[in-house]
GROMACS .gro file of C-alpha atoms in nm:
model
  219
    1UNK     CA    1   0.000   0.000   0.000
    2UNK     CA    2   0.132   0.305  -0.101
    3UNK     CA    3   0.235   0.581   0.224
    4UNK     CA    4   0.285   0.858  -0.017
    5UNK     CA    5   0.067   1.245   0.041
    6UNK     CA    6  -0.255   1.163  -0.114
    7UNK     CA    7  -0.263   1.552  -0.074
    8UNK     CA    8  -0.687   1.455   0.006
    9UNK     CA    9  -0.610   1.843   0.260
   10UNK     CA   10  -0.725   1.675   0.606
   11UNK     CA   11  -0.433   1.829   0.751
   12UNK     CA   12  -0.441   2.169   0.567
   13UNK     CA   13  -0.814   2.154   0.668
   14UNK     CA   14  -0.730   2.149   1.063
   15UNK     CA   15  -0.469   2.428   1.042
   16UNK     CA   16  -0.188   2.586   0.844
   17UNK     CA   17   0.171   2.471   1.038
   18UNK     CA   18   0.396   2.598   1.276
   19UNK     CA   19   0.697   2.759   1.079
   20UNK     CA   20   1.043   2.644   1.253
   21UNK     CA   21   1.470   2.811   1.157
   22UNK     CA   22   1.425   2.673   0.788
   23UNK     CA   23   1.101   2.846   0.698
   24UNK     CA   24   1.280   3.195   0.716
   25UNK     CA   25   1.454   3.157   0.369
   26UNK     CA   26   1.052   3.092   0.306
   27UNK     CA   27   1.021   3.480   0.427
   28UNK     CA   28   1.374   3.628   0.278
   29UNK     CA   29   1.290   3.499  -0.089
   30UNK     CA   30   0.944   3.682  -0.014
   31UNK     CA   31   0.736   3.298  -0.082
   32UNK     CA   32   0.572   3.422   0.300
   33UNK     CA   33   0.491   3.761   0.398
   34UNK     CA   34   0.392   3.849   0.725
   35UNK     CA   35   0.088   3.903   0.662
   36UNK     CA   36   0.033   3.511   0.608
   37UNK     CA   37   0.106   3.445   0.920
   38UNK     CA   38  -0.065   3.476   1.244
   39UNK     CA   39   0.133   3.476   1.626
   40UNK     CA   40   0.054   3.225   1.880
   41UNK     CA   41   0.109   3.434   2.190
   42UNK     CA   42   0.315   3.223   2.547
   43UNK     CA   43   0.009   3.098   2.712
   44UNK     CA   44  -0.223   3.146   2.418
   45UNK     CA   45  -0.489   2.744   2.447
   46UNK     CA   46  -0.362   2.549   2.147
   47UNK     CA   47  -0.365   2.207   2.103
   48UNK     CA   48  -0.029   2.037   2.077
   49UNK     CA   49   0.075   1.733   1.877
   50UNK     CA   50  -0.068   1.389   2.110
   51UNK     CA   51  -0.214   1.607   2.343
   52UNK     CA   52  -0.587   1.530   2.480
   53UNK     CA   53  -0.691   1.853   2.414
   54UNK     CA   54  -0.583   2.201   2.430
   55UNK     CA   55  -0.316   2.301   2.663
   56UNK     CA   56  -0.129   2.693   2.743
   57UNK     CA   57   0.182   2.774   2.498
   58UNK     CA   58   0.505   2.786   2.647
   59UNK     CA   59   0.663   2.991   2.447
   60UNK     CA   60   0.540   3.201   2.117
   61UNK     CA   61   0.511   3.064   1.777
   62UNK     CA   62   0.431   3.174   1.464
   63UNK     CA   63   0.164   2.997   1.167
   64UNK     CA   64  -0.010   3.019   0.860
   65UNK     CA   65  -0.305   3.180   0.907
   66UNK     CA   66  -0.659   3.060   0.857
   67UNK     CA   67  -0.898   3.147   0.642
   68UNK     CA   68  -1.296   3.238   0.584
   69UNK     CA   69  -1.258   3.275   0.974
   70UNK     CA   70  -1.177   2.892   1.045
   71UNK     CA   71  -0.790   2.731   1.114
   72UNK     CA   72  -0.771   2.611   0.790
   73UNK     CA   73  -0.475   2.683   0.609
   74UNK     CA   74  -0.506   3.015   0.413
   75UNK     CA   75  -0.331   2.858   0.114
   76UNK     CA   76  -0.540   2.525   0.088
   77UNK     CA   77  -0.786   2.526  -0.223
   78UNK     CA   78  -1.082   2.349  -0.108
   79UNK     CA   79  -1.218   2.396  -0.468
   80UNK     CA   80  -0.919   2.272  -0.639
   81UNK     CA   81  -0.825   1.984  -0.384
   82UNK     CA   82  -0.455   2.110  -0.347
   83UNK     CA   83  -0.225   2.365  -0.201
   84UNK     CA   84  -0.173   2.689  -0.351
   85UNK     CA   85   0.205   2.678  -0.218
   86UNK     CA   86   0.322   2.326  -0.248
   87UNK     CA   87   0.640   2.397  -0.431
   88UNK     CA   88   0.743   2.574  -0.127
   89UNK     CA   89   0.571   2.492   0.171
   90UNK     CA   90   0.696   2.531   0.524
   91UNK     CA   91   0.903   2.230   0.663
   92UNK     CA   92   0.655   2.098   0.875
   93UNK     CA   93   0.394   2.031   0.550
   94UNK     CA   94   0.708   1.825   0.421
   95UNK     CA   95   0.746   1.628   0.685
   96UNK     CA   96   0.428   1.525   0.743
   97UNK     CA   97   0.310   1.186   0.680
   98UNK     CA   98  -0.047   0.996   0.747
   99UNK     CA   99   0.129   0.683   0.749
  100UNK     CA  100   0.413   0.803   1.011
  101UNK     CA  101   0.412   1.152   1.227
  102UNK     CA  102   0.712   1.060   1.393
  103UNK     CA  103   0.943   1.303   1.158
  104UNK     CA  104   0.690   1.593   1.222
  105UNK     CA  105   0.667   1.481   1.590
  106UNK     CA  106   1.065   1.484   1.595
  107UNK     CA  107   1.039   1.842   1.525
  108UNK     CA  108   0.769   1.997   1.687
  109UNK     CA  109   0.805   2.240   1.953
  110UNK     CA  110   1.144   2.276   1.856
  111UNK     CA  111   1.356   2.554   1.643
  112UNK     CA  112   1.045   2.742   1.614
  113UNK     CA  113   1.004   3.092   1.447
  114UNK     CA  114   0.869   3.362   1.618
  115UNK     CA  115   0.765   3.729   1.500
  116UNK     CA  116   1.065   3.899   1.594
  117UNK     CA  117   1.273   3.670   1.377
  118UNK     CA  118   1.104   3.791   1.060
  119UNK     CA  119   1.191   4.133   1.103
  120UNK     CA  120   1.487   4.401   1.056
  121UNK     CA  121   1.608   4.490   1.443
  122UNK     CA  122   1.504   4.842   1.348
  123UNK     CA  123   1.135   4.786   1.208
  124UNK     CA  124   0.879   5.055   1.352
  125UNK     CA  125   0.715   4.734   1.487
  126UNK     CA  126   0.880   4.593   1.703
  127UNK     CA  127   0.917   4.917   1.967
  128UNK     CA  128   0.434   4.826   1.930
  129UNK     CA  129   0.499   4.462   1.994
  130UNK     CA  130   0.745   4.477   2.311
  131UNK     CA  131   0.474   4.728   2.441
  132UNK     CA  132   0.225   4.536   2.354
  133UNK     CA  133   0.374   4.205   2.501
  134UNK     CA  134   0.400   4.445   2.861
  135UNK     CA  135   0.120   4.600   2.847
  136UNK     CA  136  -0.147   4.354   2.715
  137UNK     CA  137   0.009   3.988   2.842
  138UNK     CA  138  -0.218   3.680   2.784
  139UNK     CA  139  -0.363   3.565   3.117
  140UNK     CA  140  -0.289   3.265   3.245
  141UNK     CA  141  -0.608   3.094   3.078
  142UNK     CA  142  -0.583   2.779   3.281
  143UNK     CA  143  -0.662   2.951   3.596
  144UNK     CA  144  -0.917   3.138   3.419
  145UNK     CA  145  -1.120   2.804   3.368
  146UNK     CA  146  -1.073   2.713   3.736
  147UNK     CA  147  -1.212   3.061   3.850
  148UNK     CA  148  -1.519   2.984   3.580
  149UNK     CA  149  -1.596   2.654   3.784
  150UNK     CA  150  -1.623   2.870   4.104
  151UNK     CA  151  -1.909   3.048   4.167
  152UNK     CA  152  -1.778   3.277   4.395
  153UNK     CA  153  -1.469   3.386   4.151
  154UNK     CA  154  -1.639   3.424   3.848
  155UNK     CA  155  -1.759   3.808   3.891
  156UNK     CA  156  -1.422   3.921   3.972
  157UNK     CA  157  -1.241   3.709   3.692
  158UNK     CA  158  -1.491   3.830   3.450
  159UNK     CA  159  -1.436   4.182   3.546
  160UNK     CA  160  -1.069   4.157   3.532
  161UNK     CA  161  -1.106   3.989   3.168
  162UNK     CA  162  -1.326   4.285   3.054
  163UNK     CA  163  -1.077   4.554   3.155
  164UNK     CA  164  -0.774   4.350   2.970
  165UNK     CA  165  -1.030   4.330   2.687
  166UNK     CA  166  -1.061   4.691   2.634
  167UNK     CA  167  -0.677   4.748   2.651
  168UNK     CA  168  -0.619   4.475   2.417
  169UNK     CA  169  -0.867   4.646   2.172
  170UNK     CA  170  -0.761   5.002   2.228
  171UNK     CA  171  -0.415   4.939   2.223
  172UNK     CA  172  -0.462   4.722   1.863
  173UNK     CA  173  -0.643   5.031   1.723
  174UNK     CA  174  -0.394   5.270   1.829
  175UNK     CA  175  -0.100   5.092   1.686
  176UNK     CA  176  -0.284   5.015   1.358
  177UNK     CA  177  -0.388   5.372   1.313
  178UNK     CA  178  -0.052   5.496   1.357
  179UNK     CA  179   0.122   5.236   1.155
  180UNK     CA  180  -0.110   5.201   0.899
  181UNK     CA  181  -0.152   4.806   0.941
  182UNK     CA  182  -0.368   4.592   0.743
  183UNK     CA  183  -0.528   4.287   0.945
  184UNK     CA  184  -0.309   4.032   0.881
  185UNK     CA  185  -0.047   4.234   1.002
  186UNK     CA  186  -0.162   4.349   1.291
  187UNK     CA  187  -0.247   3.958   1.378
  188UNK     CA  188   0.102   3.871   1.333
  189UNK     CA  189   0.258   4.164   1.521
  190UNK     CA  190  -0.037   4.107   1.836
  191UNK     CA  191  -0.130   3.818   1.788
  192UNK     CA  192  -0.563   3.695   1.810
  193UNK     CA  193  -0.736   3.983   2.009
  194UNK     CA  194  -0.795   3.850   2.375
  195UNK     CA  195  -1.161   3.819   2.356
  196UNK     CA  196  -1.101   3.544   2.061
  197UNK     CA  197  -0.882   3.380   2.305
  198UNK     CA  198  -1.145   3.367   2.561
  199UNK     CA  199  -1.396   3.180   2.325
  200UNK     CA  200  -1.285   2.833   2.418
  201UNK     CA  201  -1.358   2.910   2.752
  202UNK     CA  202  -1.728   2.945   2.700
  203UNK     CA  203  -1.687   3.321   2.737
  204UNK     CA  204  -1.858   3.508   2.484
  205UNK     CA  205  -1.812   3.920   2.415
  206UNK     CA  206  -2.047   4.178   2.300
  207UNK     CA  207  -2.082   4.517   2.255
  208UNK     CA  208  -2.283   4.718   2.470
  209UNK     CA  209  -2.330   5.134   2.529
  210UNK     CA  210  -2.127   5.080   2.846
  211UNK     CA  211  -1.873   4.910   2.641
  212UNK     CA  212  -1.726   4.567   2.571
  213UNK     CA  213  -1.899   4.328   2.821
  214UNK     CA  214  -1.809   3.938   2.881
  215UNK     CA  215  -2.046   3.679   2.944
  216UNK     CA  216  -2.026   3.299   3.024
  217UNK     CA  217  -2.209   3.082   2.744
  218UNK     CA  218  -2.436   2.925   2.975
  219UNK     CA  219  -2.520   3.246   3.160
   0.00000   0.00000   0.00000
């Protein structure tokens, strides 16, 4: 039986890869922009290779970015039945096999790109992203969803949510006003805005005359 990509776009289908060293000659020879990609923030939920289900980053990545507002990779053609950048697709699309992860699993976590790898030392973004990275930190969304379970913490969690919320927001539409940056960008210099984050949680935002408000699901 043949192990040979069937390219049949399962994988492309569940979420563009993690880029690793390699992939930056991907950038340099202008095959990736930035705005393809989208940052996975330390302590951003993701779901990590054998995992049984979605557990805080360690430390930041960066990844294709999905499309029509799903994971799926922003260069798979559904249509077509076939990537639109096979010829020179990140390492971790080579390596991946149906019929055997363990090259892919060799790899991952390891050597992995990050935003400020992909840019000039002297780029007028990175000055916005170290702020950004002080200012606007991802919670530690593991405790979040113990305080949820507790009826006695969830006021004050929620309230402390909705005030990082509107500094996320505020400080995303300052920096793209004054740098002029076009979604994508701005997703790969901040990263998914905080409320997005908070979605797997069950906590849903909306917004109201007072302002951005959070809400549990089931509430």
């Amino acid at each position: 039986m043949s192990t040979a990509c069937r390219r049949c776009g399962t994988c492309c289908m569940q979420g563009g890869p993690a880029l690793h060293g390699p992939d930056l000659a991907l950038l340099r020879a202008g095959w990736l922009h930035p705005d393809n990609l989208i940052t996975v923030r330390r302590g951003e939920l993701a779901l990590q290779p054998l995992a049984a289900g979605p557990e805080p980053v360690v430390r930041e990545f960066l990844k294709l970015a999905g499309q029509g507002g799903s994971w799926c990779c922003l260069f798979y053609d559904e249509a077509a039945g076939g990537c639109r950048c096979y010829d020179q697709r990140p390492m971790a699309c080579g390596l991946l096999d149906c019929a055997d992860t363990g090259p892919l699993l060799a790899v991952a976590g390891q050597d992995l790109l990050t935003r400020f790898d992909c840019l000039e030392p002297d780029a007028p973004l990175i000055p916005f992203m170290r702020e950004h990275e002080h200012a606007c930190p991802c919670p530690d969304l593991a405790a979040v969803g113990r305080d949820l379970h507790n009826p006695q913490a969830v006021d004050e969690r929620l309230a402390q949510l909705e005030a990082a919320v509107r500094s996320d927001l505020r400080f995303r539409e300052q920096a793209a006003q004054s740098l002029r940056l076009s979604l994508g960008r701005e997703l790969f210099a901040f990263g998914r805005p905080l409320f997005q984050l908070l979605q797997p949680l069950g906590i849903q935002a909306r917004n109201t005359s007072a302002g951005i408000r959070l809400t549990l699901a089931h509430s």
